[in-house]
PDB file of C-alpha atoms and ligand atoms in Angstrom:
ATOM      1  CA  UNK A1329      14.110  -5.540 -18.317  1.00  0.00           C
ATOM      2  CA  UNK A1330      16.218  -2.479 -17.683  1.00  0.00           C
ATOM      3  CA  UNK A1331      17.312  -1.613 -14.192  1.00  0.00           C
ATOM      4  CA  UNK A1332      15.965   1.636 -12.808  1.00  0.00           C
ATOM      5  CA  UNK A1333      17.939   3.919 -10.554  1.00  0.00           C
ATOM      6  CA  UNK A1334      16.759   3.698  -6.926  1.00  0.00           C
ATOM      7  CA  UNK A1335      15.841   7.368  -6.933  1.00  0.00           C
ATOM      8  CA  UNK A1336      13.594   7.031  -9.961  1.00  0.00           C
ATOM      9  CA  UNK A1337      10.621   5.574  -8.081  1.00  0.00           C
ATOM     10  CA  UNK A1338       9.007   7.925  -5.600  1.00  0.00           C
ATOM     11  CA  UNK A1339       6.400   5.518  -4.297  1.00  0.00           C
ATOM     12  CA  UNK A1340       5.374   1.902  -4.776  1.00  0.00           C
ATOM     13  CA  UNK A1341       1.749   0.906  -4.327  1.00  0.00           C
ATOM     14  CA  UNK A1342       0.503  -2.640  -3.850  1.00  0.00           C
ATOM     15  CA  UNK A1343      -3.173  -2.638  -4.741  1.00  0.00           C
ATOM     16  CA  UNK A1344      -5.549  -5.027  -3.000  1.00  0.00           C
ATOM     17  CA  UNK A1345      -9.067  -6.195  -3.821  1.00  0.00           C
ATOM     18  CA  UNK A1346     -10.765  -3.554  -5.945  1.00  0.00           C
ATOM     19  CA  UNK A1347      -7.545  -1.803  -6.987  1.00  0.00           C
ATOM     20  CA  UNK A1348      -6.078  -3.566 -10.013  1.00  0.00           C
ATOM     21  CA  UNK A1349      -4.506  -0.587 -11.740  1.00  0.00           C
ATOM     22  CA  UNK A1350      -3.560   2.902 -10.683  1.00  0.00           C
ATOM     23  CA  UNK A1351      -6.022   5.411 -12.183  1.00  0.00           C
ATOM     24  CA  UNK A1352      -4.394   8.425 -13.791  1.00  0.00           C
ATOM     25  CA  UNK A1353      -0.964   6.856 -14.271  1.00  0.00           C
ATOM     26  CA  UNK A1354       0.669   8.395 -17.358  1.00  0.00           C
ATOM     27  CA  UNK A1355       3.484   7.140 -19.621  1.00  0.00           C
ATOM     28  CA  UNK A1356       3.048   3.721 -18.040  1.00  0.00           C
ATOM     29  CA  UNK A1357       5.554   0.971 -18.785  1.00  0.00           C
ATOM     30  CA  UNK A1358       5.320  -2.640 -17.676  1.00  0.00           C
ATOM     31  CA  UNK A1359       8.164  -4.558 -16.039  1.00  0.00           C
ATOM     32  CA  UNK A1360       8.215  -8.336 -15.659  1.00  0.00           C
ATOM     33  CA  UNK A1361      10.727  -9.048 -12.924  1.00  0.00           C
ATOM     34  CA  UNK A1362      12.514 -12.379 -12.458  1.00  0.00           C
ATOM     35  CA  UNK A1363      12.879 -12.968  -8.752  1.00  0.00           C
ATOM     36  CA  UNK A1364      14.719 -15.689  -6.805  1.00  0.00           C
ATOM     37  CA  UNK A1365      11.345 -16.511  -5.243  1.00  0.00           C
ATOM     38  CA  UNK A1366       9.410 -17.129  -8.428  1.00  0.00           C
ATOM     39  CA  UNK A1367       6.954 -14.861 -10.205  1.00  0.00           C
ATOM     40  CA  UNK A1368       5.380 -11.783  -8.650  1.00  0.00           C
ATOM     41  CA  UNK A1369       1.603 -11.361  -8.839  1.00  0.00           C
ATOM     42  CA  UNK A1370       2.062  -9.778 -12.261  1.00  0.00           C
ATOM     43  CA  UNK A1371       3.891  -7.030 -14.061  1.00  0.00           C
ATOM     44  CA  UNK A1372       4.878  -3.948 -12.186  1.00  0.00           C
ATOM     45  CA  UNK A1373       3.544  -0.871 -13.927  1.00  0.00           C
ATOM     46  CA  UNK A1374       5.675   2.237 -13.580  1.00  0.00           C
ATOM     47  CA  UNK A1375       4.371   5.600 -14.643  1.00  0.00           C
ATOM     48  CA  UNK A1376       3.963   9.265 -13.805  1.00  0.00           C
ATOM     49  CA  UNK A1377       1.420  10.648 -11.405  1.00  0.00           C
ATOM     50  CA  UNK A1378       1.341  14.297 -10.290  1.00  0.00           C
ATOM     51  CA  UNK A1379       4.808  14.636 -11.777  1.00  0.00           C
ATOM     52  CA  UNK A1380       6.280  11.785  -9.691  1.00  0.00           C
ATOM     53  CA  UNK A1381       7.103   8.164 -10.439  1.00  0.00           C
ATOM     54  CA  UNK A1382       4.799   5.460  -9.110  1.00  0.00           C
ATOM     55  CA  UNK A1383       5.344   1.703  -9.307  1.00  0.00           C
ATOM     56  CA  UNK A1384       2.087  -0.203  -9.088  1.00  0.00           C
ATOM     57  CA  UNK A1385       1.504  -3.915  -8.502  1.00  0.00           C
ATOM     58  CA  UNK A1386      -1.889  -5.646  -8.235  1.00  0.00           C
ATOM     59  CA  UNK A1387      -1.453  -8.017  -5.277  1.00  0.00           C
ATOM     60  CA  UNK A1388      -4.065 -10.518  -6.458  1.00  0.00           C
ATOM     61  CA  UNK A1389      -3.145 -10.164 -10.132  1.00  0.00           C
ATOM     62  CA  UNK A1390      -4.822  -7.766 -12.533  1.00  0.00           C
ATOM     63  CA  UNK A1391      -7.767 -10.164 -12.968  1.00  0.00           C
ATOM     64  CA  UNK A1392      -7.908 -11.088  -9.278  1.00  0.00           C
ATOM     65  CA  UNK A1393      -6.851 -14.684  -9.766  1.00  0.00           C
ATOM     66  CA  UNK A1394      -4.622 -15.120  -6.694  1.00  0.00           C
ATOM     67  CA  UNK A1395      -6.266 -15.810  -3.334  1.00  0.00           C
ATOM     68  CA  UNK A1396      -4.578 -14.246  -0.288  1.00  0.00           C
ATOM     69  CA  UNK A1397      -2.774 -17.428   0.814  1.00  0.00           C
ATOM     70  CA  UNK A1398      -1.317 -17.962  -2.688  1.00  0.00           C
ATOM     71  CA  UNK A1399       0.052 -14.485  -3.231  1.00  0.00           C
ATOM     72  CA  UNK A1400       3.824 -14.662  -3.638  1.00  0.00           C
ATOM     73  CA  UNK A1401       4.530 -11.926  -1.107  1.00  0.00           C
ATOM     74  CA  UNK A1402       8.290 -12.453  -1.227  1.00  0.00           C
ATOM     75  CA  UNK A1403       8.441 -12.099  -4.989  1.00  0.00           C
ATOM     76  CA  UNK A1404       6.234  -8.995  -4.891  1.00  0.00           C
ATOM     77  CA  UNK A1405       8.273  -7.186  -2.271  1.00  0.00           C
ATOM     78  CA  UNK A1406      11.575  -8.292  -3.763  1.00  0.00           C
ATOM     79  CA  UNK A1407      10.538  -7.184  -7.265  1.00  0.00           C
ATOM     80  CA  UNK A1408       9.535  -3.703  -6.108  1.00  0.00           C
ATOM     81  CA  UNK A1409      12.779  -3.349  -4.172  1.00  0.00           C
ATOM     82  CA  UNK A1410      14.837  -4.544  -7.137  1.00  0.00           C
ATOM     83  CA  UNK A1411      13.239  -1.881  -9.340  1.00  0.00           C
ATOM     84  CA  UNK A1412      14.382   0.768  -6.896  1.00  0.00           C
ATOM     85  CA  UNK A1413      11.308   1.319  -4.715  1.00  0.00           C
ATOM     86  CA  UNK A1414      12.197   2.461  -1.214  1.00  0.00           C
ATOM     87  CA  UNK A1415       8.766   3.256   0.207  1.00  0.00           C
ATOM     88  CA  UNK A1416       5.678   1.145  -0.231  1.00  0.00           C
ATOM     89  CA  UNK A1417       2.006   1.666   0.541  1.00  0.00           C
ATOM     90  CA  UNK A1418       0.004  -1.528   0.863  1.00  0.00           C
ATOM     91  CA  UNK A1419      -3.652  -0.898   0.083  1.00  0.00           C
ATOM     92  CA  UNK A1420      -5.755  -3.543   1.811  1.00  0.00           C
ATOM     93  CA  UNK A1421      -9.455  -4.334   1.919  1.00  0.00           C
ATOM     94  CA  UNK A1422     -10.510  -5.085   5.486  1.00  0.00           C
ATOM     95  CA  UNK A1423     -13.487  -5.855   7.661  1.00  0.00           C
ATOM     96  CA  UNK A1424     -14.133  -3.490  10.552  1.00  0.00           C
ATOM     97  CA  UNK A1425     -14.238  -4.892  14.072  1.00  0.00           C
ATOM     98  CA  UNK A1426     -14.294  -1.630  16.023  1.00  0.00           C
ATOM     99  CA  UNK A1427     -17.646   0.166  16.023  1.00  0.00           C
ATOM    100  CA  UNK A1428     -16.304   3.300  14.347  1.00  0.00           C
ATOM    101  CA  UNK A1429     -14.678   1.294  11.552  1.00  0.00           C
ATOM    102  CA  UNK A1430     -17.705   0.646   9.366  1.00  0.00           C
ATOM    103  CA  UNK A1431     -17.952   0.293   5.579  1.00  0.00           C
ATOM    104  CA  UNK A1432     -16.001   2.872   3.519  1.00  0.00           C
ATOM    105  CA  UNK A1433     -13.991   4.101   6.498  1.00  0.00           C
ATOM    106  CA  UNK A1434     -10.268   4.402   5.772  1.00  0.00           C
ATOM    107  CA  UNK A1435      -7.757   3.462   8.464  1.00  0.00           C
ATOM    108  CA  UNK A1436      -3.980   3.765   8.694  1.00  0.00           C
ATOM    109  CA  UNK A1437      -3.192   1.024  11.221  1.00  0.00           C
ATOM    110  CA  UNK A1438      -0.252   1.209  13.603  1.00  0.00           C
ATOM    111  CA  UNK A1439      -0.180  -2.366  14.865  1.00  0.00           C
ATOM    112  CA  UNK A1440      -0.907  -5.869  13.674  1.00  0.00           C
ATOM    113  CA  UNK A1441      -1.472  -9.422  14.859  1.00  0.00           C
ATOM    114  CA  UNK A1442      -0.621 -12.244  12.471  1.00  0.00           C
ATOM    115  CA  UNK A1443      -2.965 -15.262  12.396  1.00  0.00           C
ATOM    116  CA  UNK A1444      -1.838 -16.515   8.989  1.00  0.00           C
ATOM    117  CA  UNK A1445      -0.062 -19.833   8.513  1.00  0.00           C
ATOM    118  CA  UNK A1446       1.851 -21.703   5.847  1.00  0.00           C
ATOM    119  CA  UNK A1447       3.117 -18.553   4.127  1.00  0.00           C
ATOM    120  CA  UNK A1448       6.761 -17.713   3.540  1.00  0.00           C
ATOM    121  CA  UNK A1449       7.304 -15.036   6.150  1.00  0.00           C
ATOM    122  CA  UNK A1450      10.997 -14.300   5.675  1.00  0.00           C
ATOM    123  CA  UNK A1451      13.680 -13.960   3.030  1.00  0.00           C
ATOM    124  CA  UNK A1452      15.804 -16.160   5.350  1.00  0.00           C
ATOM    125  CA  UNK A1453      13.548 -19.103   4.565  1.00  0.00           C
ATOM    126  CA  UNK A1454      15.932 -20.343   1.871  1.00  0.00           C
ATOM    127  CA  UNK A1455      18.724 -22.938   2.250  1.00  0.00           C
ATOM    128  CA  UNK A1456      21.991 -21.260   3.148  1.00  0.00           C
ATOM    129  CA  UNK A1457      20.508 -17.816   3.748  1.00  0.00           C
ATOM    130  CA  UNK A1458      21.841 -15.886   6.715  1.00  0.00           C
ATOM    131  CA  UNK A1459      19.266 -15.868   9.530  1.00  0.00           C
ATOM    132  CA  UNK A1460      18.295 -12.342  10.512  1.00  0.00           C
ATOM    133  CA  UNK A1461      16.076 -11.433  13.449  1.00  0.00           C
ATOM    134  CA  UNK A1462      14.545  -8.043  12.895  1.00  0.00           C
ATOM    135  CA  UNK A1463      12.805  -5.697  15.279  1.00  0.00           C
ATOM    136  CA  UNK A1464       9.109  -5.552  14.486  1.00  0.00           C
ATOM    137  CA  UNK A1465       7.777  -3.770  17.587  1.00  0.00           C
ATOM    138  CA  UNK A1466       6.349  -1.123  15.270  1.00  0.00           C
ATOM    139  CA  UNK A1467       5.318  -3.057  12.145  1.00  0.00           C
ATOM    140  CA  UNK A1468       4.683   0.035  10.022  1.00  0.00           C
ATOM    141  CA  UNK A1469       7.082   2.887   9.293  1.00  0.00           C
ATOM    142  CA  UNK A1470       5.900   5.723  11.506  1.00  0.00           C
ATOM    143  CA  UNK A1471       7.166   8.519   9.255  1.00  0.00           C
ATOM    144  CA  UNK A1472       5.308   7.064   6.259  1.00  0.00           C
ATOM    145  CA  UNK A1473       2.165   6.577   8.335  1.00  0.00           C
ATOM    146  CA  UNK A1474       2.321  10.218   9.346  1.00  0.00           C
ATOM    147  CA  UNK A1475       2.770  11.245   5.710  1.00  0.00           C
ATOM    148  CA  UNK A1476      -0.347   9.248   4.809  1.00  0.00           C
ATOM    149  CA  UNK A1477      -2.323  10.999   7.543  1.00  0.00           C
ATOM    150  CA  UNK A1478      -1.070  14.409   6.474  1.00  0.00           C
ATOM    151  CA  UNK A1479      -1.868  13.613   2.847  1.00  0.00           C
ATOM    152  CA  UNK A1480      -5.392  12.444   3.675  1.00  0.00           C
ATOM    153  CA  UNK A1481      -5.936  15.641   5.624  1.00  0.00           C
ATOM    154  CA  UNK A1482      -4.674  17.722   2.693  1.00  0.00           C
ATOM    155  CA  UNK A1483      -6.978  15.779   0.342  1.00  0.00           C
ATOM    156  CA  UNK A1484      -9.898  16.382   2.685  1.00  0.00           C
ATOM    157  CA  UNK A1485     -10.449  12.648   3.138  1.00  0.00           C
ATOM    158  CA  UNK A1486     -11.335  11.463   6.632  1.00  0.00           C
ATOM    159  CA  UNK A1487      -9.114   8.678   7.957  1.00  0.00           C
ATOM    160  CA  UNK A1488      -8.639   7.026  11.337  1.00  0.00           C
ATOM    161  CA  UNK A1489      -4.966   7.302  12.227  1.00  0.00           C
ATOM    162  CA  UNK A1490      -4.372   4.157  14.273  1.00  0.00           C
ATOM    163  CA  UNK A1491      -5.721   0.679  14.828  1.00  0.00           C
ATOM    164  CA  UNK A1492      -4.646  -2.918  15.030  1.00  0.00           C
ATOM    165  CA  UNK A1493      -4.856  -5.021  11.858  1.00  0.00           C
ATOM    166  CA  UNK A1494      -5.473  -8.758  12.371  1.00  0.00           C
ATOM    167  CA  UNK A1495      -4.224 -10.797   9.404  1.00  0.00           C
ATOM    168  CA  UNK A1496      -6.210 -13.991   8.779  1.00  0.00           C
ATOM    169  CA  UNK A1497      -5.586 -16.806   6.350  1.00  0.00           C
ATOM    170  CA  UNK A1498      -8.670 -16.555   4.151  1.00  0.00           C
ATOM    171  CA  UNK A1499      -9.917 -16.881   1.554  1.00  0.00           C
ATOM    172  CA  UNK A1500     -13.071 -17.490   3.559  1.00  0.00           C
ATOM    173  CA  UNK A1501     -14.346 -14.803   5.874  1.00  0.00           C
ATOM    174  CA  UNK A1502     -14.159 -15.441   9.602  1.00  0.00           C
ATOM    175  CA  UNK A1503     -16.683 -16.934  12.008  1.00  0.00           C
ATOM    176  CA  UNK A1504     -18.278 -14.735  14.647  1.00  0.00           C
ATOM    177  CA  UNK A1505     -16.303 -16.605  17.300  1.00  0.00           C
ATOM    178  CA  UNK A1506     -13.034 -15.952  15.482  1.00  0.00           C
ATOM    179  CA  UNK A1507     -13.813 -12.260  15.274  1.00  0.00           C
ATOM    180  CA  UNK A1508     -14.818 -12.208  18.956  1.00  0.00           C
ATOM    181  CA  UNK A1509     -11.433 -13.734  19.774  1.00  0.00           C
ATOM    182  CA  UNK A1510      -9.646 -11.197  17.589  1.00  0.00           C
ATOM    183  CA  UNK A1511     -11.506  -8.407  19.369  1.00  0.00           C
ATOM    184  CA  UNK A1512     -10.322  -9.784  22.724  1.00  0.00           C
ATOM    185  CA  UNK A1513      -6.816  -9.860  21.280  1.00  0.00           C
ATOM    186  CA  UNK A1514      -7.062  -6.138  20.554  1.00  0.00           C
ATOM    187  CA  UNK A1515      -7.669  -6.243  16.807  1.00  0.00           C
ATOM    188  CA  UNK A1516      -9.716  -3.407  15.291  1.00  0.00           C
ATOM    189  CA  UNK A1517      -9.629  -4.590  11.677  1.00  0.00           C
ATOM    190  CA  UNK A1518      -9.404  -7.913   9.904  1.00  0.00           C
ATOM    191  CA  UNK A1519      -7.867  -8.590   6.510  1.00  0.00           C
ATOM    192  CA  UNK A1520      -6.154 -11.444   4.705  1.00  0.00           C
ATOM    193  CA  UNK A1521      -3.130  -9.865   3.060  1.00  0.00           C
ATOM    194  CA  UNK A1522      -1.422  -7.546   5.544  1.00  0.00           C
ATOM    195  CA  UNK A1523       1.059 -10.255   6.457  1.00  0.00           C
ATOM    196  CA  UNK A1524       3.700 -11.296   5.571  1.00  0.00           C
ATOM    197  CA  UNK A1525       3.928  -8.277   3.258  1.00  0.00           C
ATOM    198  CA  UNK A1526       4.729  -5.867   6.104  1.00  0.00           C
ATOM    199  CA  UNK A1527       7.498  -7.976   7.602  1.00  0.00           C
ATOM    200  CA  UNK A1528       9.085  -8.742   4.243  1.00  0.00           C
ATOM    201  CA  UNK A1529       9.209  -5.026   3.504  1.00  0.00           C
ATOM    202  CA  UNK A1530      10.925  -4.489   6.854  1.00  0.00           C
ATOM    203  CA  UNK A1531      13.464  -7.243   6.105  1.00  0.00           C
ATOM    204  CA  UNK A1532      14.480  -5.401   2.947  1.00  0.00           C
ATOM    205  CA  UNK A1533      14.644  -2.067   4.754  1.00  0.00           C
ATOM    206  CA  UNK A1534      11.711  -0.580   2.869  1.00  0.00           C
ATOM    207  CA  UNK A1535       9.480   2.056   4.396  1.00  0.00           C
ATOM    208  CA  UNK A1536       6.038   0.471   4.506  1.00  0.00           C
ATOM    209  CA  UNK A1537       2.581   1.605   5.616  1.00  0.00           C
ATOM    210  CA  UNK A1538      -0.919   0.248   5.147  1.00  0.00           C
ATOM    211  CA  UNK A1539      -3.956   2.058   3.846  1.00  0.00           C
ATOM    212  CA  UNK A1540      -6.840  -0.109   5.012  1.00  0.00           C
ATOM    213  CA  UNK A1541     -10.188   0.313   3.272  1.00  0.00           C
ATOM    214  CA  UNK A1542     -13.125  -1.009   5.260  1.00  0.00           C
ATOM    215  CA  UNK A1543     -15.443  -3.025   3.032  1.00  0.00           C
ATOM    216  CA  UNK A1544     -17.830  -4.427   5.652  1.00  0.00           C
ATOM    217  CA  UNK A1545     -18.337  -4.952   9.330  1.00  0.00           C
ATOM    218  CA  UNK A1546     -16.550  -8.177  10.287  1.00  0.00           C
ATOM    219  CA  UNK A1547     -18.608 -11.241  11.238  1.00  0.00           C
ATOM    220  CA  UNK A1548     -20.919 -10.470  14.155  1.00  0.00           C
ATOM    221  CA  UNK A1549     -19.943  -6.783  14.298  1.00  0.00           C
ATOM    222  CA  UNK A1550     -22.708  -5.329  12.116  1.00  0.00           C
ATOM    223  CA  UNK A1551     -26.472  -5.716  12.018  1.00  0.00           C
ATOM    224  CA  UNK A1552     -26.560  -8.284   9.243  1.00  0.00           C
ATOM    225  CA  UNK A1553     -26.566 -12.034   9.898  1.00  0.00           C
ATOM    226  CA  UNK A1554     -24.492 -12.641   6.767  1.00  0.00           C
ATOM    227  CA  UNK A1555     -21.864 -10.613   4.952  1.00  0.00           C
ATOM    228  CA  UNK A1556     -22.742  -9.856   1.338  1.00  0.00           C
ATOM    229  CA  UNK A1557     -19.814 -10.143  -1.060  1.00  0.00           C
ATOM    230  CA  UNK A1558     -21.574  -7.785  -3.499  1.00  0.00           C
ATOM    231  CA  UNK A1559     -21.782  -5.155  -0.768  1.00  0.00           C
ATOM    232  CA  UNK A1560     -18.122  -5.667   0.057  1.00  0.00           C
ATOM    233  CA  UNK A1561     -17.127  -4.793  -3.497  1.00  0.00           C
ATOM    234  CA  UNK A1562     -19.549  -1.832  -3.689  1.00  0.00           C
ATOM    235  CA  UNK A1563     -18.110  -0.316  -0.502  1.00  0.00           C
ATOM    236  CA  UNK A1564     -14.591  -1.043  -1.653  1.00  0.00           C
ATOM    237  CA  UNK A1565     -15.161   0.765  -4.927  1.00  0.00           C
ATOM    238  CA  UNK A1566     -16.273   3.879  -3.022  1.00  0.00           C
ATOM    239  CA  UNK A1567     -13.276   3.837  -0.662  1.00  0.00           C
ATOM    240  CA  UNK A1568     -10.829   2.975  -3.457  1.00  0.00           C
ATOM    241  CA  UNK A1569     -11.840   6.119  -5.353  1.00  0.00           C
ATOM    242  CA  UNK A1570     -10.133   8.173  -2.620  1.00  0.00           C
ATOM    243  CA  UNK A1571      -6.797   6.366  -2.877  1.00  0.00           C
ATOM    244  CA  UNK A1572      -5.241   8.295  -5.809  1.00  0.00           C
ATOM    245  CA  UNK A1573      -6.260  11.596  -4.216  1.00  0.00           C
ATOM    246  CA  UNK A1574      -4.552  10.688  -0.946  1.00  0.00           C
ATOM    247  CA  UNK A1575      -1.427   9.340  -2.630  1.00  0.00           C
ATOM    248  CA  UNK A1576      -1.269  12.311  -4.990  1.00  0.00           C
ATOM    249  CA  UNK A1577      -1.084  14.597  -1.955  1.00  0.00           C
ATOM    250  CA  UNK A1578       1.465  12.316  -0.309  1.00  0.00           C
ATOM    251  CA  UNK A1579       3.703  12.652  -3.335  1.00  0.00           C
ATOM    252  CA  UNK A1580       3.505  16.422  -3.113  1.00  0.00           C
ATOM    253  CA  UNK A1581       4.266  16.782   0.621  1.00  0.00           C
TER     254      UNK A1581
HETATM  255  N1  LIG B 868     -12.486 -10.450   6.832  1.00  0.00           N
HETATM  256  C1  LIG B 868     -11.270 -10.603   6.276  1.00  0.00           C
HETATM  257  N2  LIG B 868     -10.861  -9.921   5.225  1.00  0.00           N
HETATM  258  C2  LIG B 868     -11.691  -9.003   4.710  1.00  0.00           C
HETATM  259  C3  LIG B 868     -12.968  -8.785   5.240  1.00  0.00           C
HETATM  260  C4  LIG B 868     -13.386  -9.540   6.362  1.00  0.00           C
HETATM  261  O1  LIG B 868     -14.503  -9.402   6.889  1.00  0.00           O
HETATM  262  N3  LIG B 868     -13.555  -7.825   4.477  1.00  0.00           N
HETATM  263  C5  LIG B 868     -12.645  -7.467   3.526  1.00  0.00           C
HETATM  264  N4  LIG B 868     -11.519  -8.187   3.669  1.00  0.00           N
END
């Protein structure tokens, strides 16, 4: 694998459920990166989009074989950084907790609460590594968040510009009581993959923001007694279709 110059990647995108490749990517080349943390979720595909360079990685693997708790977040973030990515958009499927965050709504969260466990949450978690405590008061890079909002506006795609993402362990969906607790905690959205990706990006000094695609109302928040997985994927497909348009505008800001 050849090393790319840091300036050669304009944007890295980590695709979540429903986004396994980046539509419209031209001259795509695949990179298999060896990382000190083991294999990434798959090859990183680098190609041209609106005249800029995008690096794309499918978080769950291109055939969606990795559940959220088994994603090698450290390897993914490290691999993108090692290829020269300096800003990363994490695209995440979520359930909506807040009333205005129903299916197909797109949200750019500004806060998060981490309920996950048993995941490697730091690059320091290696024998002999220097322990670093990083500031995480603002878990997402504000300038990149603002660029996402501006880009969505330019693309004529409605987005909600703030909200608190609650990261759960999965792969099961939550109980109504768990969601009620998350609501009391101030969470507006629930997803399974937002952490530790965001903190690992911060540890490596990457700009990172989340584009959250609402697939369903979270447990107990909608009218239905049960959440249909088929409906989740149908709503996700509709919201995912907007992603390249938003990111295309972002690249042209
Ligand atoms: N909970 C957690 N993660 C999700 C959900 C949900 O309801 N929908 C899509 N991802």
